[in-house]
Coordinates of C-alpha atoms and ligand atoms in Angstrom, one line a residue:
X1 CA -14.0 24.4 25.8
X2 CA -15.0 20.6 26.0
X3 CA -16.0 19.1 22.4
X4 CA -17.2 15.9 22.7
X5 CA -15.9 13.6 19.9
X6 CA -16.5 10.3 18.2
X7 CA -14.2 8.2 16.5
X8 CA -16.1 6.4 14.5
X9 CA -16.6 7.8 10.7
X10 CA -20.4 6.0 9.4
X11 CA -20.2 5.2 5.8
X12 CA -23.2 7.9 5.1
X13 CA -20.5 10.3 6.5
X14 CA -17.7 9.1 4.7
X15 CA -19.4 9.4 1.4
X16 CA -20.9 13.0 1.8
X17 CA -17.1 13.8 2.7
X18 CA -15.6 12.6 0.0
X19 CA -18.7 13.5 -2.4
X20 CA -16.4 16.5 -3.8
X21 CA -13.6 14.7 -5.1
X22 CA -15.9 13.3 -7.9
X23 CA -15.4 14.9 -10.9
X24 CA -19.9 15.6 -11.8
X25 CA -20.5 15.8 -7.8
X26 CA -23.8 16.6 -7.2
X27 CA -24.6 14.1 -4.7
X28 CA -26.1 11.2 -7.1
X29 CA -23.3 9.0 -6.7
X30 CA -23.4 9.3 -3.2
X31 CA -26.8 9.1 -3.0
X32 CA -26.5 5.5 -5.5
X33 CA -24.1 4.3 -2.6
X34 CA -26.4 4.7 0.1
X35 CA -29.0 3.1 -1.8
X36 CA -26.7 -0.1 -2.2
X37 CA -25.5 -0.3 1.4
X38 CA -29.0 0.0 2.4
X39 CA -30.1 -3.1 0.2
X40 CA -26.1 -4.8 1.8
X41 CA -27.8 -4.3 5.7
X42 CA -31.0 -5.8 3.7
X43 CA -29.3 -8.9 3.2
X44 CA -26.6 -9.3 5.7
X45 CA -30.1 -9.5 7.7
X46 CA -31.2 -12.3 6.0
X47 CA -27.9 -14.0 5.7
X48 CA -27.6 -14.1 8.9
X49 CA -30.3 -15.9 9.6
X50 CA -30.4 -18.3 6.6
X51 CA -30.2 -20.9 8.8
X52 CA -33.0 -20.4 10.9
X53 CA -36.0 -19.7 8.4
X54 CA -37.1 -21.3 5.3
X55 CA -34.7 -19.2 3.2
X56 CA -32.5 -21.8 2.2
X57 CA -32.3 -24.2 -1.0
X58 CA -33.1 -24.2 -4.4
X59 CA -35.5 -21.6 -5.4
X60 CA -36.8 -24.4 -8.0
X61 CA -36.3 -21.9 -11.3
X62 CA -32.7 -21.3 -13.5
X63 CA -30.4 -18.4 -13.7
X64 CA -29.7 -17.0 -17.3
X65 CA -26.2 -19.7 -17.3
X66 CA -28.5 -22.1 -16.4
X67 CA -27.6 -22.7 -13.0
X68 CA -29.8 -23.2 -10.0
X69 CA -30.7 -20.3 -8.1
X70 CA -30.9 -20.2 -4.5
X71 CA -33.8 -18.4 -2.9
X72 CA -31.2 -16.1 -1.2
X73 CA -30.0 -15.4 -4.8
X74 CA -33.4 -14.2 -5.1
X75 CA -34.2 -12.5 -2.0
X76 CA -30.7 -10.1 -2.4
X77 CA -31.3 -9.9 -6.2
X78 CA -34.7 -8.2 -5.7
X79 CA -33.7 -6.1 -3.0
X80 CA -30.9 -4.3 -4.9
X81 CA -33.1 -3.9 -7.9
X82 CA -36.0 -2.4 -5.2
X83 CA -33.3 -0.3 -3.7
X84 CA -31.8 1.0 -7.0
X85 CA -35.3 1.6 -8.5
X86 CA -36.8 3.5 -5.4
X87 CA -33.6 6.1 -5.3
X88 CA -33.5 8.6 -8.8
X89 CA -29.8 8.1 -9.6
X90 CA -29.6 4.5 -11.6
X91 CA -31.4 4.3 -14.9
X92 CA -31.3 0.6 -15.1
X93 CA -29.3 -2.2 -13.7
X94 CA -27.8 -5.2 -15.1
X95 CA -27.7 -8.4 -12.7
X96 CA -26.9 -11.9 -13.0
X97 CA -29.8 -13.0 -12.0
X98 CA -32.0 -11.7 -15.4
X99 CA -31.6 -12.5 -18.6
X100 CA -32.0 -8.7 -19.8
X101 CA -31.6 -5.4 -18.3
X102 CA -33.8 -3.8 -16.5
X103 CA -34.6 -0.7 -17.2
X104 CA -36.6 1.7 -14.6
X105 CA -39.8 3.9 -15.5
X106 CA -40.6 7.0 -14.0
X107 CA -38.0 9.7 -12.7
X108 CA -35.1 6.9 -12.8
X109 CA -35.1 6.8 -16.3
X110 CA -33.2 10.1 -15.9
X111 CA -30.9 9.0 -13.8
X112 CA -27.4 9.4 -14.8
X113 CA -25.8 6.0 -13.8
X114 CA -26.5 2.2 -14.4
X115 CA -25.1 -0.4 -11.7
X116 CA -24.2 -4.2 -13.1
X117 CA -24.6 -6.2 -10.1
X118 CA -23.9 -10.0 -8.7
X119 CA -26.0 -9.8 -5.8
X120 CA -24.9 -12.9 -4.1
X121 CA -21.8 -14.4 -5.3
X122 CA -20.3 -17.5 -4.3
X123 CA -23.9 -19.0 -3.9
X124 CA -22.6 -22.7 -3.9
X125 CA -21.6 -21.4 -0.1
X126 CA -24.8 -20.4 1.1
X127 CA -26.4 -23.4 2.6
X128 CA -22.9 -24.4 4.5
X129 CA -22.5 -20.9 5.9
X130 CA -19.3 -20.3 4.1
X131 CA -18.6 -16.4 3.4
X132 CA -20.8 -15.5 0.3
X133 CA -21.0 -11.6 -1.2
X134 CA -22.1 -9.0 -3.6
X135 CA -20.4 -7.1 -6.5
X136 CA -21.4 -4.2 -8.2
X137 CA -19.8 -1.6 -10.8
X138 CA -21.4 1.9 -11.5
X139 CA -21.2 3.8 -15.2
X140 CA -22.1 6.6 -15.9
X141 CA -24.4 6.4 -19.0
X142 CA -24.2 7.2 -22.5
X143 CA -27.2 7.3 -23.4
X144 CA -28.9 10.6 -23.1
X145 CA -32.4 11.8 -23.3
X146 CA -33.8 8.3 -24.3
X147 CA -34.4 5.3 -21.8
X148 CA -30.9 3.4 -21.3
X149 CA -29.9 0.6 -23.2
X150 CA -27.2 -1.9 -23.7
X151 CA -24.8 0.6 -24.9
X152 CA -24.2 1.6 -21.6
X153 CA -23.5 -0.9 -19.6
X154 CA -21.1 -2.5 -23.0
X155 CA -18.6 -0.3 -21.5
X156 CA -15.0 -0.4 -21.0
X157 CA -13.6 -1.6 -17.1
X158 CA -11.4 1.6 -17.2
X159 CA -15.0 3.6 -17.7
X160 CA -16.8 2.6 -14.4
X161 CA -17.3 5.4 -11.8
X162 CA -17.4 2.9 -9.3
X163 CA -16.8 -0.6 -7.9
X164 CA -17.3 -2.4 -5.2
X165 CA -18.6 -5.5 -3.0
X166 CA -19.8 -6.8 0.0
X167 CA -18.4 -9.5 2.1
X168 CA -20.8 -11.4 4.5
X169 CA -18.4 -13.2 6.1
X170 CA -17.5 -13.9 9.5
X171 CA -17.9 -9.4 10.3
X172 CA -19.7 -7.7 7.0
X173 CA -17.8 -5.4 5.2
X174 CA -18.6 -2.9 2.1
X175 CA -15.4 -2.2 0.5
X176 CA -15.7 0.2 -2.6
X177 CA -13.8 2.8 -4.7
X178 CA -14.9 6.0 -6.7
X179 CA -11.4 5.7 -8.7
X180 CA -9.3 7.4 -5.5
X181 CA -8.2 4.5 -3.8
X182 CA -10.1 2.4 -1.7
X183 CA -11.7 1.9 1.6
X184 CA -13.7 -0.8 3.4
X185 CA -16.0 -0.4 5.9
X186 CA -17.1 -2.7 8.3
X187 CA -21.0 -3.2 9.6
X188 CA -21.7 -2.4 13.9
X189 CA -24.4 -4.6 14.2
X190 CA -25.0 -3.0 17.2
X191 CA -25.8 0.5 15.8
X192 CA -26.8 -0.8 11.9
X193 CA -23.8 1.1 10.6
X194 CA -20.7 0.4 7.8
X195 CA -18.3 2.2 9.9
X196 CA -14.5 2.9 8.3
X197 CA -12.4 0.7 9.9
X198 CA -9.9 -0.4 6.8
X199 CA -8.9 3.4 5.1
X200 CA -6.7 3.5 1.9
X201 CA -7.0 -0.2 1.3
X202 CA -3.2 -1.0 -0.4
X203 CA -3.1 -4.6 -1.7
X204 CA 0.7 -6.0 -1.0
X205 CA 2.8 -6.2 -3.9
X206 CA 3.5 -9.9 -3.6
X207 CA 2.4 -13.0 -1.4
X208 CA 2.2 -16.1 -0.3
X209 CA -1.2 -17.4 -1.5
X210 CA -2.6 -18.6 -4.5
X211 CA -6.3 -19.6 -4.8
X212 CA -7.4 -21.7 -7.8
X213 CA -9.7 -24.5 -7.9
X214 CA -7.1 -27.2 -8.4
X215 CA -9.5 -29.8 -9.4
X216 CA -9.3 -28.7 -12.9
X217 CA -5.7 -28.8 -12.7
X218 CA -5.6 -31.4 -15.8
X219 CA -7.9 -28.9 -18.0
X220 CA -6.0 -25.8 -17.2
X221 CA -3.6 -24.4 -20.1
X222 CA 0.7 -25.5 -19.8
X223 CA 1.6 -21.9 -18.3
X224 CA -1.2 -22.1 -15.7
X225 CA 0.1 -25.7 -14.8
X226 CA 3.6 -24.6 -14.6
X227 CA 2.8 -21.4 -12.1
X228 CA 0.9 -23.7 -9.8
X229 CA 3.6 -26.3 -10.0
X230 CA 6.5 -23.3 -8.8
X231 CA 4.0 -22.1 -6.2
X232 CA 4.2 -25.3 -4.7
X233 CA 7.9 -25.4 -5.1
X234 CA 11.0 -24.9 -2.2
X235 CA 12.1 -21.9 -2.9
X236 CA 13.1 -20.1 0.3
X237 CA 13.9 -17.0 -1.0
X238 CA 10.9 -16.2 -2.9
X239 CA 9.0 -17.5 0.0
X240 CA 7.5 -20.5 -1.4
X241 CA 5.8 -23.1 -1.0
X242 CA 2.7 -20.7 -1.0
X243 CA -0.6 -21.7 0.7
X244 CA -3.8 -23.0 -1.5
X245 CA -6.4 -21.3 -0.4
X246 CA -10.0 -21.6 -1.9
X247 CA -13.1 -20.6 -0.4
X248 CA -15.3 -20.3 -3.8
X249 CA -16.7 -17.5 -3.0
X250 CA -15.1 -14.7 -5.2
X251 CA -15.5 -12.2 -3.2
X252 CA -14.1 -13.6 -0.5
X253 CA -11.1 -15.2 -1.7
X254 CA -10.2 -11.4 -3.4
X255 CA -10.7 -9.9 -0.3
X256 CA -8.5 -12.2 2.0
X257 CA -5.8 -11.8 -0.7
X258 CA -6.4 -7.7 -1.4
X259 CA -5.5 -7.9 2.4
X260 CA -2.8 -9.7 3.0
X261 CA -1.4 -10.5 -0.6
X262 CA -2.2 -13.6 -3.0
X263 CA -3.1 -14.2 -6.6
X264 CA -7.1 -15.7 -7.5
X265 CA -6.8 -17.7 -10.8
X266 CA -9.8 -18.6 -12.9
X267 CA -8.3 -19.5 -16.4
X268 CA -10.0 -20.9 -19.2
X269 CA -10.3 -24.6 -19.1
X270 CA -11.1 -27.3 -21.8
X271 CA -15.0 -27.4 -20.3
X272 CA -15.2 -23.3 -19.8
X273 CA -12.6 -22.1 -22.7
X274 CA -13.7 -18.8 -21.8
X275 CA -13.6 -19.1 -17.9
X276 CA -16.2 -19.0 -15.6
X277 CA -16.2 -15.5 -14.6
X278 CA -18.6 -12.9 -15.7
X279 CA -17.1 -9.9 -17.4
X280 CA -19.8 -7.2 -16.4
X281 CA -20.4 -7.7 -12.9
X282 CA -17.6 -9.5 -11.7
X283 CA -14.3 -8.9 -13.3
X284 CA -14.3 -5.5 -13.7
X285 CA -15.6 -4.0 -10.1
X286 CA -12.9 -6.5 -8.9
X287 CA -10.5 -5.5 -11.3
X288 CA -10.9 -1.8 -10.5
X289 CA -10.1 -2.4 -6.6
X290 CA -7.5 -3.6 -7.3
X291 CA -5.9 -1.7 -9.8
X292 CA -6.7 1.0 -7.2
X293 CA -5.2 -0.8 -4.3
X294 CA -2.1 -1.1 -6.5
X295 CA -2.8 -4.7 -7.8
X296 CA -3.0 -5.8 -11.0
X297 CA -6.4 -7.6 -13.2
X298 CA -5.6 -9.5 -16.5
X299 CA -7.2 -11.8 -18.5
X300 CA -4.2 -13.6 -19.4
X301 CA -3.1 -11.0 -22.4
X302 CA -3.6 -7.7 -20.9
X303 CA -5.6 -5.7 -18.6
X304 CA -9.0 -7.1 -17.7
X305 CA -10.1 -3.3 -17.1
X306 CA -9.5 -2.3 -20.8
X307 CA -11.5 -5.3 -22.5
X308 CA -14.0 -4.4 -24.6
X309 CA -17.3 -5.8 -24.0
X310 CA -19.8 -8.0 -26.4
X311 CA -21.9 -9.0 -24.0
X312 CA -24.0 -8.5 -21.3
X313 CA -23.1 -11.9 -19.1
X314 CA -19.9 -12.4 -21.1
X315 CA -17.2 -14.6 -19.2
X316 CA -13.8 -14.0 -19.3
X317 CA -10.6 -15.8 -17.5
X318 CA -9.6 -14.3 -14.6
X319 CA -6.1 -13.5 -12.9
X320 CA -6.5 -10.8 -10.4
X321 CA -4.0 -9.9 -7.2
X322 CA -1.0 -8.6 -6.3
X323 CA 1.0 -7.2 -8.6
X324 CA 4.2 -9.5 -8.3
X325 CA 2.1 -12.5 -8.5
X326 CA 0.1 -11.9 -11.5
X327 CA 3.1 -10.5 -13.1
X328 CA 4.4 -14.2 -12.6
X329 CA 1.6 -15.7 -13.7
X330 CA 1.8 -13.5 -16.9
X331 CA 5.3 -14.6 -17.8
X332 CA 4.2 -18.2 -17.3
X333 CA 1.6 -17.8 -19.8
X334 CA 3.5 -16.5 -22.6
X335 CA 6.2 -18.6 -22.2
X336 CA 4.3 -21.8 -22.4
X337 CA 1.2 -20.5 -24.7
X338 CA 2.1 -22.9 -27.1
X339 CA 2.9 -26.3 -25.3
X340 CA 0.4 -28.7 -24.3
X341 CA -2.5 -27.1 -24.9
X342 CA -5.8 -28.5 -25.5
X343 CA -6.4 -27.6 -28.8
X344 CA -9.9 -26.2 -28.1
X345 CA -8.2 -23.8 -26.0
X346 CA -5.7 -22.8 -28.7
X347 CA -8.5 -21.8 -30.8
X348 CA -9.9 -20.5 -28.4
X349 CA -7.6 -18.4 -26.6
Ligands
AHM1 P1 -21.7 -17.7 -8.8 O1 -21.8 -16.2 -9.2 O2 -22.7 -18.5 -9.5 O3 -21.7 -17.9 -7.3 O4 -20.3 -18.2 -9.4 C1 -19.1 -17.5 -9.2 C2 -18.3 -18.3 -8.2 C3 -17.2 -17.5 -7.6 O5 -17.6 -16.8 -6.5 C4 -16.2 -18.6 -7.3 O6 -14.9 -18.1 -7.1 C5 -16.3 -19.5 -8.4 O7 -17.6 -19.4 -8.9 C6 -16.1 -20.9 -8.0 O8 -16.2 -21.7 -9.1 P2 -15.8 -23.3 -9.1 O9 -16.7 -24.0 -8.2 O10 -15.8 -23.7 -10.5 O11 -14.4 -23.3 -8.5
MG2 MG1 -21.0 -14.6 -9.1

């Protein structure tokens, strides 16, 4: 008999499938990831058409870093908060873009998870329609019976349920993981649909990119210095020279390299000793996907995923890739930790 079939697996379908393999399934989690590619189609929207409309520039008021915010910033920011809060699953979110948590009234205060979220990354890239994105990382609370609090989002990388981000590049793509491996999805415009198009995501165990922002070469630690210095190097059989590439948009840059293999670098620097990178919302989703795509996260001592956080927007440096790469990187570090160091990075470090 004649069964018509599609190829094509949504993202709504994807999740319900795999809704069993989580270890509480009851369907909030995959409920909490609806809500959040809802909000991603939200803004893809409006990215897209940043250009044309009076969406573009500063948005005249300061981020809790103290950098300027774009009114996209605040246009995704609002709609994952409005997205998170209107579903029952997420007790309260924690984003860059406010100073404190936000905690929801009402039925979400039940809800078993909080999300930390960047909702648009890479913002410098915005008005020169350069690939931008979002991060976020679920947890499941701690807090029981009571409304949630900082104790549970000051959680352990190792503890999130879930990571994942967005990529409004040059397709949109929602790549995530519930801690059994991870997919990406890419958005039909056509239909309104993240449809699977990238299954069991596996980052390549070496590569031949690195992606740092070189102009702070001068300020970066000895061991840094030295790994860009070999990257750059003729070494045929390890295939290098690599390629510098640097978009400045996290997101981005991870996702190029999670496909085809590279190493991100964001190390302390005499100006940032502690980075730039934000711990939370950041880091840690990142830091997951890869782990779970058989790469490797550290902050320059050991894994980023098993920090302990102080913080709400803490940074931390950042070397996140494949495994070979970082591995490198790592050996680099500790053999030069103590030469020609700043000395407010030795103290610091
Ligand atoms: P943002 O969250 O304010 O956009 O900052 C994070 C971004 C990352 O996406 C990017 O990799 C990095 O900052 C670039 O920083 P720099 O311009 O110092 O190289
Ligand atoms: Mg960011």
């Amino acid at each position: 008999m004649y069964r018509p079939r599609r190829n094509v697996v949504t993202l709504g379908e994807f999740i319900i499938d795999r809704q069993a393999d989580f270890p509480y399934a009851k369907g909030e989690l995959s409920s909490l990831l609806s809500d959040l590619s809802i909000a991603a189609k939200i803004v893809n929207h409006e990215v897209n058409k940043a250009g044309l409309v009076n969406i573009l520039g500063e948005a005249g008021s300061e981020n809790v870093q103290g950098e300027s915010q774009k009114k996209l910033d605040v246009f995704a920011n609002e709609q994952f908060l409005a997205a998170l809060a209107s579903g029952s699953e997420c007790a309260a979110v924690a984003s860059e873009e406010n100073d404190d948590i936000i905690i929801f009234d009402g039925t979400s205060s039940a809800g078993k998870y909080v999300v930390a979220i960047d909702p648009l990354d890479g913002s410098s890239n915005i008005d020169v329609n350069v690939s931008i994105g979002t991060i976020f990382s679920i947890y499941r609370r701690k807090t029981k019976n009571m409304p949630a609090s900082m104790e549970d989002f000051l959680q352990r990388g190792y503890d999130q349920v879930a990571a994942g981000y967005i990529v409004y590049g040059s397709s949109t793509m929602l790549v995530y993981t519930t801690g059994n491996g991870v997919n990406g999805f890419t958005l039909d415009p056509s239909i309104g649909e993240f449809c699977l198009s990238h299954p069991d995501m596996r980052m390549p165990k070496t590569g031949s990119v690195y992606s740092v922002n070189q102009g702070n070469f001068i300020h970066f630690p000895e061991g840094v210095k030295r790994y860009i210095k070999s990257c750059q190097m003729d070494d045929k059989a390890n295939k290098k020279p690599y390629s510098l590439r640097y978009i400045g948009s996290l997101v981005s840059d991870f996702h190029r390299n999670l496909i085809k293999g590279g190493i991100y670098i964001y190390p302390p620097t005499l100006h940032a000793p502690k980075g730039k990178l934000r711990l939370l919302y950041e880091c840690n989703p990142l830091a997951m996907i890869a782990e779970q795509a058989g790469g490797k996260a550290s902050d320059g001592f050991g894994d980023i995923l098993d920090v302990q956080p102080e913080e709400l927007h803490q940074r931390i440096p950042l070397y996140i890739g494949s495994e070979a790469m970082v591995e490198e990187t790592l050996q680099f570090l500790r053999e030069f930790k103590d030469e020609n160091v700043h000395p407010s990075l030795v103290t610091q470090l």
